[in-house]
Amino acid sequence: MEQVLLMGNEAIAMGAIRAGVAVVTGYPGTPSTEILETVARKNPGNIYVEWSVNEKSALEVAAGAAYAGLRTMVTMKQVGLNVASDPLMSLAYIGVEGGMVIVVADDPGPISSQTEQDTRHFASFAKLPVFDPSSPEEAYQMIGDAFAYSEEYKTPVLFRPTTRVCHGSASIVLEPAQAASSAGAFVKNPKWTIFPRLSYEKHLQIEARRPILEADFSSYPCNILTGSGKKGIATGGISYAYTCEAIQALKECRQRENDVQKNSSDIDYKLFKVSTPHPFPVRLALEFLSGLDEVLVIEELDPVIEKELIFLCGQYHLPVKVFGKLSGHTPQAGENSIEIARKAITKFLKKPNQDEDCRLNLSTLNAKHEDINNKEECIAEEDQQTVEVIQPEQPALPVRPSVLCAGCPHRASFYAVKKAMKGKKAVFSGDIGCYTLGNASPLEMVDTCLCMGAGITIAQGLHRAEPDTVNFAFIGDSTFFHTGIAGVINAVYNETDIVLIILDNSTTAMTGHQPHPGTGKTMMGNIAEKISIPAVLQALGVKQITTCNPLNLKQAVAAIQDAAAVRGVSAVIFEYPCIAIAKPGPQFTVDPGKCSGCKRCIKELGCPAITWKVDKAEIDSALCYGCSLCTQVCSFAAIGGEPV
């Protein structure tokens, strides 16, 4: 095995290559930039690497590839995570199939950033695991652990090095690389399409997972508890390295002064290294707190470890004093250093012990833990009993599945794509809007949905995993202006083969028909310059742009087939106004004498205006908007009326 001198960012990159990463995306930002550049430079030839147009696009492309089972990594700096927070929060609910690690480099100081924000808070906010390496050597090993945990728990994980880990250097022994998976396999499943009901269930699963991860992380080898005594030092990240060097310097100083004897137990203290700040390794933390009078916490940026320990002391009624940023014992901003750690530790360890009789042993803590759990269970049971008593019996609510409106042009668009792709290998990525309902039977044309504007970039990630699949991205006109444009730029720039379907119904339909830049109106009632979607796409370099009426089924199918044959990015814009802002056309009726009872109009369209009566289809005149799609589907010319 080769031993080389690597910068921390290079170590992270080489660790990811060793772990078998297959797709790496990111947006440059100090101190994270060299990670992706190193992967590109050391690429053995089977890793896809791209600079995306922003952090949101990068995260979504990587998520798409992870859906298909590939190991993926995203790189960015801490403020970039603000840009990527929308897909991050939703992806925490949706989860991944292949391991996905989001490397977010924090910048204490700050040295080259607008803020000193702490990514460990984002981990807690998003309820995601976070790994916090303390050195380039540890980062090289830990990135592989992060991939393993991601796959075990089917969740993206955060990896948070700080500037001195990113830009420090160390001699590292490179281990043999695992083979990167060269091809993924996306398995269609409703779990990839976020909906309120699914989000509720996922939230419960995430909360149930937290104590499991807390227990798992308590035995994670990089979370370390050493020493003994009545005083404890808790730390993490690069501050662990500062703490170790400061303690060593303090020992050497005492030896020189002959204050104590020459051995490692001269200074009695416990040392708790926290490498996974979230979920916090509670069991190990309680073991650390057992028998202590005082704790000093040394960490950079926010008092994350400090607050966790204070919380545990309160929860378990532990008479342990916790000192750190909140108490003014360590700096509240800026980078730490060996000197800062040495001063804080020297002062802390010289302080006389207090409250000798207040110490609790671990068995007492465990007993308290069990007692608290029992009380919580009792309270839950009492609450349940109370609910059962006070809640009157309610009748069952009628089942009413969410469907596209009768006459909705989106139904015609989805149906045209489905007909055009019949028998071909294709994946359909959706987005946020009315058209998310295209996932319902019988259309079943939304295989993924994550957040606003993500359909275009998820499709790009899926393409990286399965290049032989035709990847479609559906997006509405309002969502296109919201965050879709950046995804199109990313696809064109990175030479991705996708078919973009823009469902232009001339309004922001789902939220109540608000105007957007494509409508030519403002909320002040003014007539504004209308932004042309075809002109925007042409300016972005989309190779083929077709505009057509989705209610003309034959033309719509032909347009899709042409677009699917194009290499690169092609687009079909289906233009037809939402039924809520357009007058209905002449209504259609079913001729009972011609209706064969095949139910094709019902089985293939799912239009709520078409029902079944005895042995014939029937159109509800109260719902029909005269879109004419059913007349083009019926093989027996049984549906009549004047077409639109």
mmCIF file with all atom_site columns, N, CA and C in Angstrom, residues 63-118:
data_model
loop_
_atom_site.group_PDB
_atom_site.id
_atom_site.type_symbol
_atom_site.label_atom_id
_atom_site.label_alt_id
_atom_site.label_comp_id
_atom_site.label_asym_id
_atom_site.label_entity_id
_atom_site.label_seq_id
_atom_site.pdbx_PDB_ins_code
_atom_site.Cartn_x
_atom_site.Cartn_y
_atom_site.Cartn_z
_atom_site.occupancy
_atom_site.B_iso_or_equiv
_atom_site.pdbx_formal_charge
_atom_site.auth_seq_id
_atom_site.auth_comp_id
_atom_site.auth_asym_id
_atom_site.auth_atom_id
_atom_site.pdbx_PDB_model_num
ATOM 1   N N  . ALA A 1 63  ? -28.720 12.798 -5.742 1.00 0.00 ? 63  ALA A N  1
ATOM 2   C CA . ALA A 1 63  ? -29.847 12.045 -5.181 1.00 0.00 ? 63  ALA A CA 1
ATOM 3   C C  . ALA A 1 63  ? -30.438 11.107 -6.230 1.00 0.00 ? 63  ALA A C  1
ATOM 4   N N  . GLY A 1 64  ? -30.578 11.609 -7.462 1.00 0.00 ? 64  GLY A N  1
ATOM 5   C CA . GLY A 1 64  ? -31.136 10.765 -8.521 1.00 0.00 ? 64  GLY A CA 1
ATOM 6   C C  . GLY A 1 64  ? -30.297 9.518  -8.745 1.00 0.00 ? 64  GLY A C  1
ATOM 7   N N  . ALA A 1 65  ? -28.981 9.699  -8.761 1.00 0.00 ? 65  ALA A N  1
ATOM 8   C CA . ALA A 1 65  ? -28.103 8.533  -8.946 1.00 0.00 ? 65  ALA A CA 1
ATOM 9   C C  . ALA A 1 65  ? -28.160 7.602  -7.733 1.00 0.00 ? 65  ALA A C  1
ATOM 10  N N  . ALA A 1 66  ? -28.304 8.176  -6.541 1.00 0.00 ? 66  ALA A N  1
ATOM 11  C CA . ALA A 1 66  ? -28.408 7.352  -5.325 1.00 0.00 ? 66  ALA A CA 1
ATOM 12  C C  . ALA A 1 66  ? -29.735 6.592  -5.285 1.00 0.00 ? 66  ALA A C  1
ATOM 13  N N  . TYR A 1 67  ? -30.792 7.168  -5.867 1.00 0.00 ? 67  TYR A N  1
ATOM 14  C CA . TYR A 1 67  ? -32.059 6.429  -5.979 1.00 0.00 ? 67  TYR A CA 1
ATOM 15  C C  . TYR A 1 67  ? -31.821 5.100  -6.696 1.00 0.00 ? 67  TYR A C  1
ATOM 16  N N  . ALA A 1 68  ? -30.932 5.149  -7.684 1.00 0.00 ? 68  ALA A N  1
ATOM 17  C CA . ALA A 1 68  ? -30.666 3.961  -8.516 1.00 0.00 ? 68  ALA A CA 1
ATOM 18  C C  . ALA A 1 68  ? -29.623 3.040  -7.898 1.00 0.00 ? 68  ALA A C  1
ATOM 19  N N  . GLY A 1 69  ? -29.182 3.355  -6.692 1.00 0.00 ? 69  GLY A N  1
ATOM 20  C CA . GLY A 1 69  ? -28.298 2.446  -5.972 1.00 0.00 ? 69  GLY A CA 1
ATOM 21  C C  . GLY A 1 69  ? -26.824 2.779  -6.028 1.00 0.00 ? 69  GLY A C  1
ATOM 22  N N  . LEU A 1 70  ? -26.445 3.855  -6.706 1.00 0.00 ? 70  LEU A N  1
ATOM 23  C CA . LEU A 1 70  ? -25.032 4.214  -6.775 1.00 0.00 ? 70  LEU A CA 1
ATOM 24  C C  . LEU A 1 70  ? -24.591 4.949  -5.507 1.00 0.00 ? 70  LEU A C  1
ATOM 25  N N  . ARG A 1 71  ? -23.312 4.811  -5.184 1.00 0.00 ? 71  ARG A N  1
ATOM 26  C CA . ARG A 1 71  ? -22.746 5.627  -4.113 1.00 0.00 ? 71  ARG A CA 1
ATOM 27  C C  . ARG A 1 71  ? -22.419 7.005  -4.683 1.00 0.00 ? 71  ARG A C  1
ATOM 28  N N  . THR A 1 72  ? -22.932 8.031  -4.044 1.00 0.00 ? 72  THR A N  1
ATOM 29  C CA . THR A 1 72  ? -22.753 9.384  -4.565 1.00 0.00 ? 72  THR A CA 1
ATOM 30  C C  . THR A 1 72  ? -22.244 10.304 -3.461 1.00 0.00 ? 72  THR A C  1
ATOM 31  N N  . MET A 1 73  ? -21.548 11.360 -3.887 1.00 0.00 ? 73  MET A N  1
ATOM 32  C CA . MET A 1 73  ? -21.037 12.351 -2.940 1.00 0.00 ? 73  MET A CA 1
ATOM 33  C C  . MET A 1 73  ? -21.272 13.748 -3.509 1.00 0.00 ? 73  MET A C  1
ATOM 34  N N  . VAL A 1 74  ? -21.674 14.672 -2.642 1.00 0.00 ? 74  VAL A N  1
ATOM 35  C CA . VAL A 1 74  ? -21.880 16.063 -3.009 1.00 0.00 ? 74  VAL A CA 1
ATOM 36  C C  . VAL A 1 74  ? -20.929 16.904 -2.168 1.00 0.00 ? 74  VAL A C  1
ATOM 37  N N  . THR A 1 75  ? -20.309 17.928 -2.775 1.00 0.00 ? 75  THR A N  1
ATOM 38  C CA . THR A 1 75  ? -19.402 18.777 -2.010 1.00 0.00 ? 75  THR A CA 1
ATOM 39  C C  . THR A 1 75  ? -19.837 20.235 -2.100 1.00 0.00 ? 75  THR A C  1
ATOM 40  N N  . MET A 1 76  ? -19.673 20.948 -1.007 1.00 0.00 ? 76  MET A N  1
ATOM 41  C CA . MET A 1 76  ? -20.028 22.368 -0.948 1.00 0.00 ? 76  MET A CA 1
ATOM 42  C C  . MET A 1 76  ? -19.465 22.963 0.327  1.00 0.00 ? 76  MET A C  1
ATOM 43  N N  . LYS A 1 77  ? -19.493 24.276 0.432  1.00 0.00 ? 77  LYS A N  1
ATOM 44  C CA . LYS A 1 77  ? -19.161 24.919 1.698  1.00 0.00 ? 77  LYS A CA 1
ATOM 45  C C  . LYS A 1 77  ? -20.446 25.179 2.482  1.00 0.00 ? 77  LYS A C  1
ATOM 46  N N  . GLN A 1 78  ? -20.276 25.707 3.699  1.00 0.00 ? 78  GLN A N  1
ATOM 47  C CA . GLN A 1 78  ? -21.432 25.753 4.590  1.00 0.00 ? 78  GLN A CA 1
ATOM 48  C C  . GLN A 1 78  ? -22.561 26.648 4.095  1.00 0.00 ? 78  GLN A C  1
ATOM 49  N N  . VAL A 1 79  ? -22.246 27.796 3.493  1.00 0.00 ? 79  VAL A N  1
ATOM 50  C CA . VAL A 1 79  ? -23.334 28.655 3.012  1.00 0.00 ? 79  VAL A CA 1
ATOM 51  C C  . VAL A 1 79  ? -24.006 28.046 1.777  1.00 0.00 ? 79  VAL A C  1
ATOM 52  N N  . GLY A 1 80  ? -23.316 27.168 1.095  1.00 0.00 ? 80  GLY A N  1
ATOM 53  C CA . GLY A 1 80  ? -23.933 26.476 -0.033 1.00 0.00 ? 80  GLY A CA 1
ATOM 54  C C  . GLY A 1 80  ? -25.069 25.569 0.408  1.00 0.00 ? 80  GLY A C  1
ATOM 55  N N  . LEU A 1 81  ? -24.975 25.104 1.646  1.00 0.00 ? 81  LEU A N  1
ATOM 56  C CA . LEU A 1 81  ? -26.051 24.239 2.140  1.00 0.00 ? 81  LEU A CA 1
ATOM 57  C C  . LEU A 1 81  ? -27.360 25.009 2.261  1.00 0.00 ? 81  LEU A C  1
ATOM 58  N N  . ASN A 1 82  ? -27.270 26.330 2.438  1.00 0.00 ? 82  ASN A N  1
ATOM 59  C CA . ASN A 1 82  ? -28.499 27.133 2.450  1.00 0.00 ? 82  ASN A CA 1
ATOM 60  C C  . ASN A 1 82  ? -29.205 27.016 1.098  1.00 0.00 ? 82  ASN A C  1
ATOM 61  N N  . VAL A 1 83  ? -28.422 27.031 0.023  1.00 0.00 ? 83  VAL A N  1
ATOM 62  C CA . VAL A 1 83  ? -28.989 26.919 -1.324 1.00 0.00 ? 83  VAL A CA 1
ATOM 63  C C  . VAL A 1 83  ? -29.589 25.527 -1.538 1.00 0.00 ? 83  VAL A C  1
ATOM 64  N N  . ALA A 1 84  ? -28.978 24.533 -0.939 1.00 0.00 ? 84  ALA A N  1
ATOM 65  C CA . ALA A 1 84  ? -29.419 23.145 -1.125 1.00 0.00 ? 84  ALA A CA 1
ATOM 66  C C  . ALA A 1 84  ? -30.393 22.685 -0.050 1.00 0.00 ? 84  ALA A C  1
ATOM 67  N N  . SER A 1 85  ? -30.827 23.582 0.803  1.00 0.00 ? 85  SER A N  1
ATOM 68  C CA . SER A 1 85  ? -31.628 23.130 1.956  1.00 0.00 ? 85  SER A CA 1
ATOM 69  C C  . SER A 1 85  ? -32.997 22.589 1.549  1.00 0.00 ? 85  SER A C  1
ATOM 70  N N  . ASP A 1 86  ? -33.559 23.082 0.449  1.00 0.00 ? 86  ASP A N  1
ATOM 71  C CA . ASP A 1 86  ? -34.881 22.585 0.049  1.00 0.00 ? 86  ASP A CA 1
ATOM 72  C C  . ASP A 1 86  ? -34.826 21.091 -0.284 1.00 0.00 ? 86  ASP A C  1
ATOM 73  N N  . PRO A 1 87  ? -33.964 20.665 -1.223 1.00 0.00 ? 87  PRO A N  1
ATOM 74  C CA . PRO A 1 87  ? -33.895 19.215 -1.464 1.00 0.00 ? 87  PRO A CA 1
ATOM 75  C C  . PRO A 1 87  ? -33.361 18.439 -0.253 1.00 0.00 ? 87  PRO A C  1
ATOM 76  N N  . LEU A 1 88  ? -32.493 19.055 0.541  1.00 0.00 ? 88  LEU A N  1
ATOM 77  C CA . LEU A 1 88  ? -31.950 18.334 1.702  1.00 0.00 ? 88  LEU A CA 1
ATOM 78  C C  . LEU A 1 88  ? -33.067 17.933 2.654  1.00 0.00 ? 88  LEU A C  1
ATOM 79  N N  . MET A 1 89  ? -33.952 18.879 2.976  1.00 0.00 ? 89  MET A N  1
ATOM 80  C CA . MET A 1 89  ? -35.005 18.589 3.944  1.00 0.00 ? 89  MET A CA 1
ATOM 81  C C  . MET A 1 89  ? -35.959 17.509 3.416  1.00 0.00 ? 89  MET A C  1
ATOM 82  N N  . SER A 1 90  ? -36.280 17.586 2.129  1.00 0.00 ? 90  SER A N  1
ATOM 83  C CA . SER A 1 90  ? -37.195 16.581 1.572  1.00 0.00 ? 90  SER A CA 1
ATOM 84  C C  . SER A 1 90  ? -36.504 15.232 1.405  1.00 0.00 ? 90  SER A C  1
ATOM 85  N N  . LEU A 1 91  ? -35.233 15.264 1.037  1.00 0.00 ? 91  LEU A N  1
ATOM 86  C CA . LEU A 1 91  ? -34.501 14.007 0.843  1.00 0.00 ? 91  LEU A CA 1
ATOM 87  C C  . LEU A 1 91  ? -34.344 13.250 2.162  1.00 0.00 ? 91  LEU A C  1
ATOM 88  N N  . ALA A 1 92  ? -34.298 13.988 3.270  1.00 0.00 ? 92  ALA A N  1
ATOM 89  C CA . ALA A 1 92  ? -34.240 13.327 4.574  1.00 0.00 ? 92  ALA A CA 1
ATOM 90  C C  . ALA A 1 92  ? -35.472 12.442 4.784  1.00 0.00 ? 92  ALA A C  1
ATOM 91  N N  . TYR A 1 93  ? -36.585 12.843 4.201  1.00 0.00 ? 93  TYR A N  1
ATOM 92  C CA . TYR A 1 93  ? -37.815 12.049 4.310  1.00 0.00 ? 93  TYR A CA 1
ATOM 93  C C  . TYR A 1 93  ? -37.835 10.917 3.267  1.00 0.00 ? 93  TYR A C  1
ATOM 94  N N  . ILE A 1 94  ? -37.448 11.255 2.023  1.00 0.00 ? 94  ILE A N  1
ATOM 95  C CA . ILE A 1 94  ? -37.530 10.272 0.940  1.00 0.00 ? 94  ILE A CA 1
ATOM 96  C C  . ILE A 1 94  ? -36.498 9.159  1.121  1.00 0.00 ? 94  ILE A C  1
ATOM 97  N N  . GLY A 1 95  ? -35.269 9.554  1.490  1.00 0.00 ? 95  GLY A N  1
ATOM 98  C CA . GLY A 1 95  ? -34.207 8.569  1.652  1.00 0.00 ? 95  GLY A CA 1
ATOM 99  C C  . GLY A 1 95  ? -33.526 8.222  0.345  1.00 0.00 ? 95  GLY A C  1
ATOM 100 N N  . VAL A 1 96  ? -32.586 7.305  0.406  1.00 0.00 ? 96  VAL A N  1
ATOM 101 C CA . VAL A 1 96  ? -31.801 6.896  -0.760 1.00 0.00 ? 96  VAL A CA 1
ATOM 102 C C  . VAL A 1 96  ? -31.653 5.384  -0.759 1.00 0.00 ? 96  VAL A C  1
ATOM 103 N N  . GLU A 1 97  ? -31.181 4.853  -1.874 1.00 0.00 ? 97  GLU A N  1
ATOM 104 C CA . GLU A 1 97  ? -30.907 3.417  -1.978 1.00 0.00 ? 97  GLU A CA 1
ATOM 105 C C  . GLU A 1 97  ? -29.401 3.172  -1.865 1.00 0.00 ? 97  GLU A C  1
ATOM 106 N N  . GLY A 1 98  ? -28.627 3.856  -2.699 1.00 0.00 ? 98  GLY A N  1
ATOM 107 C CA . GLY A 1 98  ? -27.171 3.780  -2.588 1.00 0.00 ? 98  GLY A CA 1
ATOM 108 C C  . GLY A 1 98  ? -26.668 4.781  -1.561 1.00 0.00 ? 98  GLY A C  1
ATOM 109 N N  . GLY A 1 99  ? -25.458 4.570  -1.058 1.00 0.00 ? 99  GLY A N  1
ATOM 110 C CA . GLY A 1 99  ? -24.922 5.489  -0.059 1.00 0.00 ? 99  GLY A CA 1
ATOM 111 C C  . GLY A 1 99  ? -24.737 6.888  -0.623 1.00 0.00 ? 99  GLY A C  1
ATOM 112 N N  . MET A 1 100 ? -25.180 7.886  0.122  1.00 0.00 ? 100 MET A N  1
ATOM 113 C CA . MET A 1 100 ? -25.048 9.277  -0.325 1.00 0.00 ? 100 MET A CA 1
ATOM 114 C C  . MET A 1 100 ? -24.484 10.118 0.803  1.00 0.00 ? 100 MET A C  1
ATOM 115 N N  . VAL A 1 101 ? -23.342 10.738 0.550  1.00 0.00 ? 101 VAL A N  1
ATOM 116 C CA . VAL A 1 101 ? -22.680 11.562 1.554  1.00 0.00 ? 101 VAL A CA 1
ATOM 117 C C  . VAL A 1 101 ? -22.629 13.000 1.053  1.00 0.00 ? 101 VAL A C  1
ATOM 118 N N  . ILE A 1 102 ? -23.107 13.907 1.871  1.00 0.00 ? 102 ILE A N  1
ATOM 119 C CA . ILE A 1 102 ? -23.107 15.333 1.541  1.00 0.00 ? 102 ILE A CA 1
ATOM 120 C C  . ILE A 1 102 ? -22.005 15.987 2.370  1.00 0.00 ? 102 ILE A C  1
ATOM 121 N N  . VAL A 1 103 ? -20.904 16.323 1.705  1.00 0.00 ? 103 VAL A N  1
ATOM 122 C CA . VAL A 1 103 ? -19.767 16.929 2.395  1.00 0.00 ? 103 VAL A CA 1
ATOM 123 C C  . VAL A 1 103 ? -19.977 18.436 2.437  1.00 0.00 ? 103 VAL A C  1
ATOM 124 N N  . VAL A 1 104 ? -20.086 18.967 3.634  1.00 0.00 ? 104 VAL A N  1
ATOM 125 C CA . VAL A 1 104 ? -20.282 20.406 3.817  1.00 0.00 ? 104 VAL A CA 1
ATOM 126 C C  . VAL A 1 104 ? -19.150 20.911 4.710  1.00 0.00 ? 104 VAL A C  1
ATOM 127 N N  . ALA A 1 105 ? -18.264 21.704 4.125  1.00 0.00 ? 105 ALA A N  1
ATOM 128 C CA . ALA A 1 105 ? -17.103 22.180 4.872  1.00 0.00 ? 105 ALA A CA 1
ATOM 129 C C  . ALA A 1 105 ? -17.435 23.484 5.588  1.00 0.00 ? 105 ALA A C  1
ATOM 130 N N  . ASP A 1 106 ? -17.298 23.481 6.906  1.00 0.00 ? 106 ASP A N  1
ATOM 131 C CA . ASP A 1 106 ? -17.531 24.684 7.710  1.00 0.00 ? 106 ASP A CA 1
ATOM 132 C C  . ASP A 1 106 ? -16.269 25.534 7.765  1.00 0.00 ? 106 ASP A C  1
ATOM 133 N N  . ASP A 1 107 ? -16.465 26.805 8.014  1.00 0.00 ? 107 ASP A N  1
ATOM 134 C CA . ASP A 1 107 ? -15.354 27.767 7.927  1.00 0.00 ? 107 ASP A CA 1
ATOM 135 C C  . ASP A 1 107 ? -15.280 28.616 9.189  1.00 0.00 ? 107 ASP A C  1
ATOM 136 N N  . PRO A 1 108 ? -14.797 28.055 10.301 1.00 0.00 ? 108 PRO A N  1
ATOM 137 C CA . PRO A 1 108 ? -14.643 28.876 11.515 1.00 0.00 ? 108 PRO A CA 1
ATOM 138 C C  . PRO A 1 108 ? -13.671 30.014 11.253 1.00 0.00 ? 108 PRO A C  1
ATOM 139 N N  . GLY A 1 109 ? -13.941 31.093 11.815 1.00 0.00 ? 109 GLY A N  1
ATOM 140 C CA . GLY A 1 109 ? -13.094 32.277 11.632 1.00 0.00 ? 109 GLY A CA 1
ATOM 141 C C  . GLY A 1 109 ? -13.911 33.531 11.437 1.00 0.00 ? 109 GLY A C  1
ATOM 142 N N  . PRO A 1 110 ? -14.697 33.612 10.362 1.00 0.00 ? 110 PRO A N  1
ATOM 143 C CA . PRO A 1 110 ? -14.552 32.842 9.133  1.00 0.00 ? 110 PRO A CA 1
ATOM 144 C C  . PRO A 1 110 ? -13.362 33.349 8.340  1.00 0.00 ? 110 PRO A C  1
ATOM 145 N N  . ILE A 1 111 ? -12.792 32.456 7.549  1.00 0.00 ? 111 ILE A N  1
ATOM 146 C CA . ILE A 1 111 ? -11.627 32.841 6.757  1.00 0.00 ? 111 ILE A CA 1
ATOM 147 C C  . ILE A 1 111 ? -12.035 33.332 5.376  1.00 0.00 ? 111 ILE A C  1
ATOM 148 N N  . SER A 1 112 ? -13.049 32.703 4.800  1.00 0.00 ? 112 SER A N  1
ATOM 149 C CA . SER A 1 112 ? -13.443 33.105 3.441  1.00 0.00 ? 112 SER A CA 1
ATOM 150 C C  . SER A 1 112 ? -14.942 32.939 3.236  1.00 0.00 ? 112 SER A C  1
ATOM 151 N N  . SER A 1 113 ? -15.726 33.281 4.254  1.00 0.00 ? 113 SER A N  1
ATOM 152 C CA . SER A 1 113 ? -17.173 33.077 4.155  1.00 0.00 ? 113 SER A CA 1
ATOM 153 C C  . SER A 1 113 ? -17.926 34.272 4.714  1.00 0.00 ? 113 SER A C  1
ATOM 154 N N  . GLN A 1 114 ? -19.223 34.314 4.396  1.00 0.00 ? 114 GLN A N  1
ATOM 155 C CA . GLN A 1 114 ? -20.059 35.395 4.902  1.00 0.00 ? 114 GLN A CA 1
ATOM 156 C C  . GLN A 1 114 ? -20.483 35.156 6.337  1.00 0.00 ? 114 GLN A C  1
ATOM 157 N N  . THR A 1 115 ? -20.579 33.880 6.738  1.00 0.00 ? 115 THR A N  1
ATOM 158 C CA . THR A 1 115 ? -21.094 33.559 8.063  1.00 0.00 ? 115 THR A CA 1
ATOM 159 C C  . THR A 1 115 ? -20.222 32.487 8.733  1.00 0.00 ? 115 THR A C  1
ATOM 160 N N  . GLU A 1 116 ? -20.486 32.275 10.005 1.00 0.00 ? 116 GLU A N  1
ATOM 161 C CA . GLU A 1 116 ? -19.850 31.181 10.752 1.00 0.00 ? 116 GLU A CA 1
ATOM 162 C C  . GLU A 1 116 ? -20.875 30.109 11.085 1.00 0.00 ? 116 GLU A C  1
ATOM 163 N N  . GLN A 1 117 ? -21.833 29.910 10.219 1.00 0.00 ? 117 GLN A N  1
ATOM 164 C CA . GLN A 1 117 ? -22.893 28.946 10.535 1.00 0.00 ? 117 GLN A CA 1
ATOM 165 C C  . GLN A 1 117 ? -22.330 27.542 10.695 1.00 0.00 ? 117 GLN A C  1
ATOM 166 N N  . ASP A 1 118 ? -23.010 26.777 11.531 1.00 0.00 ? 118 ASP A N  1
ATOM 167 C CA . ASP A 1 118 ? -22.539 25.470 11.962 1.00 0.00 ? 118 ASP A CA 1
ATOM 168 C C  . ASP A 1 118 ? -23.420 24.386 11.334 1.00 0.00 ? 118 ASP A C  1
#
